[in-house]
PDB file of C-alpha atoms in Angstrom:
ATOM      1  CA  GLU A  19     102.213  92.906  91.657  1.00  0.00           C
ATOM      2  CA  LYS A  20     100.065  89.620  91.926  1.00  0.00           C
ATOM      3  CA  TYR A  21     100.652  88.938  88.240  1.00  0.00           C
ATOM      4  CA  MET A  22     104.268  89.275  88.502  1.00  0.00           C
ATOM      5  CA  GLU A  23     104.501  87.330  91.720  1.00  0.00           C
ATOM      6  CA  PHE A  24     103.119  84.318  89.885  1.00  0.00           C
ATOM      7  CA  ASP A  25     104.922  84.747  86.505  1.00  0.00           C
ATOM      8  CA  LEU A  26     107.508  82.320  87.493  1.00  0.00           C
ATOM      9  CA  ASN A  27     109.393  82.053  84.271  1.00  0.00           C
ATOM     10  CA  ASN A  28     109.337  85.996  83.798  1.00  0.00           C
ATOM     11  CA  GLN A  29     108.047  85.585  80.277  1.00  0.00           C
ATOM     12  CA  GLY A  30     104.919  87.634  80.735  1.00  0.00           C
ATOM     13  CA  GLU A  31     102.591  84.546  80.925  1.00  0.00           C
ATOM     14  CA  ILE A  32     101.178  82.490  83.678  1.00  0.00           C
ATOM     15  CA  ASP A  33     101.437  78.689  83.013  1.00  0.00           C
ATOM     16  CA  LEU A  34      99.740  75.712  84.535  1.00  0.00           C
ATOM     17  CA  MET A  35     102.343  75.278  87.295  1.00  0.00           C
ATOM     18  CA  SER A  36     102.165  79.042  88.011  1.00  0.00           C
ATOM     19  CA  VAL A  37      98.370  78.971  88.387  1.00  0.00           C
ATOM     20  CA  LYS A  38      98.761  75.749  90.645  1.00  0.00           C
ATOM     21  CA  ARG A  39     101.029  77.506  92.916  1.00  0.00           C
ATOM     22  CA  MET A  40      98.788  80.564  93.172  1.00  0.00           C
ATOM     23  CA  MET A  41      95.777  78.592  93.921  1.00  0.00           C
ATOM     24  CA  GLU A  42      97.730  76.491  96.647  1.00  0.00           C
ATOM     25  CA  LYS A  43      99.084  79.760  98.232  1.00  0.00           C
ATOM     26  CA  MET A  44      95.450  81.108  98.390  1.00  0.00           C
ATOM     27  CA  GLY A  45      94.450  77.759 100.127  1.00  0.00           C
ATOM     28  CA  ALA A  46      92.287  76.498  97.162  1.00  0.00           C
ATOM     29  CA  PRO A  47      94.357  73.768  95.634  1.00  0.00           C
ATOM     30  CA  LYS A  48      93.238  72.268  92.376  1.00  0.00           C
ATOM     31  CA  THR A  49      94.004  69.262  90.248  1.00  0.00           C
ATOM     32  CA  HIS A  50      95.659  69.568  87.027  1.00  0.00           C
ATOM     33  CA  LEU A  51      92.405  68.969  85.165  1.00  0.00           C
ATOM     34  CA  GLU A  52      90.578  71.787  87.194  1.00  0.00           C
ATOM     35  CA  LEU A  53      93.509  74.129  86.409  1.00  0.00           C
ATOM     36  CA  LYS A  54      93.603  73.359  82.658  1.00  0.00           C
ATOM     37  CA  LYS A  55      89.818  73.952  82.589  1.00  0.00           C
ATOM     38  CA  MET A  56      90.102  77.299  84.608  1.00  0.00           C
ATOM     39  CA  ILE A  57      92.905  78.503  82.242  1.00  0.00           C
ATOM     40  CA  SER A  58      90.729  77.519  79.174  1.00  0.00           C
ATOM     41  CA  GLU A  59      87.825  79.634  80.579  1.00  0.00           C
ATOM     42  CA  VAL A  60      90.040  82.679  81.302  1.00  0.00           C
ATOM     43  CA  THR A  61      91.684  82.663  77.781  1.00  0.00           C
ATOM     44  CA  GLY A  62      88.600  81.502  75.967  1.00  0.00           C
ATOM     45  CA  GLY A  63      90.375  78.349  74.855  1.00  0.00           C
ATOM     46  CA  VAL A  64      92.958  80.308  72.819  1.00  0.00           C
ATOM     47  CA  SER A  65      95.984  79.757  75.037  1.00  0.00           C
ATOM     48  CA  GLU A  66      97.402  77.362  77.358  1.00  0.00           C
ATOM     49  CA  THR A  67      98.921  80.263  79.416  1.00  0.00           C
ATOM     50  CA  ILE A  68      97.243  83.430  81.000  1.00  0.00           C
ATOM     51  CA  SER A  69      98.509  86.679  79.680  1.00  0.00           C
ATOM     52  CA  TYR A  70      98.490  89.958  81.655  1.00  0.00           C
ATOM     53  CA  GLN A  71      95.416  91.113  79.860  1.00  0.00           C
ATOM     54  CA  ASP A  72      93.471  88.076  80.570  1.00  0.00           C
ATOM     55  CA  PHE A  73      94.492  88.192  84.290  1.00  0.00           C
ATOM     56  CA  VAL A  74      93.291  91.758  84.419  1.00  0.00           C
ATOM     57  CA  ASN A  75      90.011  90.802  82.812  1.00  0.00           C
ATOM     58  CA  VAL A  76      89.325  87.977  85.255  1.00  0.00           C
ATOM     59  CA  MET A  77      90.341  90.252  88.318  1.00  0.00           C
ATOM     60  CA  LEU A  78      88.185  93.200  87.314  1.00  0.00           C
ATOM     61  CA  GLY A  79      85.349  91.430  85.451  1.00  0.00           C
ATOM     62  CA  LYS A  80      82.025  89.951  86.579  1.00  0.00           C
ATOM     63  CA  ARG A  81      83.490  86.658  87.352  1.00  0.00           C
ATOM     64  CA  SER A  82      85.850  88.054  90.005  1.00  0.00           C
ATOM     65  CA  ALA A  83      86.074  84.952  92.289  1.00  0.00           C
ATOM     66  CA  VAL A  84      89.926  84.805  92.167  1.00  0.00           C
ATOM     67  CA  LEU A  85      90.110  88.524  93.195  1.00  0.00           C
ATOM     68  CA  LYS A  86      87.789  87.716  96.124  1.00  0.00           C
ATOM     69  CA  LEU A  87      90.297  84.789  97.143  1.00  0.00           C
ATOM     70  CA  VAL A  88      93.300  87.265  96.791  1.00  0.00           C
ATOM     71  CA  MET A  89      91.524  89.841  98.919  1.00  0.00           C
ATOM     72  CA  MET A  90      90.519  87.189 101.516  1.00  0.00           C
ATOM     73  CA  PHE A  91      94.017  85.919 101.485  1.00  0.00           C
ATOM     74  CA  GLU A  92      95.618  89.222 101.910  1.00  0.00           C
ATOM     75  CA  GLY A  93      92.996  90.268 104.733  1.00  0.00           C
ATOM     76  CA  LYS A  94      93.694  87.226 106.734  1.00  0.00           C
ATOM     77  CA  ALA A  95      97.452  88.226 106.567  1.00  0.00           C
ATOM     78  CA  ASN A  96      96.658  91.698 107.833  1.00  0.00           C
ATOM     79  CA  GLU A  97      94.466  90.199 110.773  1.00  0.00           C
ATOM     80  CA  SER A  98      97.483  89.100 112.677  1.00  0.00           C
ATOM     81  CA  ASN A  99      98.239  92.845 113.475  1.00  0.00           C
ATOM     82  CA  PRO A 100      95.065  94.626 113.930  1.00  0.00           C
ATOM     83  CA  LYS A 101      95.230  98.363 114.487  1.00  0.00           C
ATOM     84  CA  PRO A 102      93.477  99.780 117.731  1.00  0.00           C
ATOM     85  CA  SER A 103      90.678 102.224 117.061  1.00  0.00           C
ATOM     86  CA  GLY A 104      89.551 105.186 118.902  1.00  0.00           C
ATOM     87  CA  PRO A 105      91.545 107.539 121.222  1.00  0.00           C
ATOM     88  CA  PRO A 106      94.354 106.004 123.075  1.00  0.00           C
ATOM     89  CA  PRO A 107      93.640 105.174 126.765  1.00  0.00           C
ATOM     90  CA  GLU A 108      94.667 107.812 129.473  1.00  0.00           C
ATOM     91  CA  ARG A 109      98.008 107.157 131.140  1.00  0.00           C
ATOM     92  CA  ASP A 110      99.458 108.218 134.340  1.00  0.00           C
ATOM     93  CA  ILE A 111     102.956 108.633 135.449  1.00  0.00           C
ATOM     94  CA  ALA A 112     103.140 105.055 137.021  1.00  0.00           C
ATOM     95  CA  SER A 113     102.258 103.479 133.703  1.00  0.00           C
ATOM     96  CA  LEU A 114     105.245 105.129 131.878  1.00  0.00           C
ATOM     97  CA  PRO A 115     108.340 102.894 131.159  1.00  0.00           C
TER      98      PRO A 115
END
């Protein structure tokens, strides 16, 4: 889902502008040079776009900093509505609507 969200041109590749948008959305904006270096590291310098396979390798590989950022970003989104834990408090007739 995340890959498809940032594949802005729907061609099965994440280009420089898509990576820029992804990093900004995660709260870690980067310069164009940093983004180019990041893409080069992910693709091994072979391509200027990130394929789905490269994306999966980065997310599940040893260098999973991007995955940690995604999880942190999604965790913060879920914090706004925390679910109560434990049994519900006892209620009496006066507290009913």
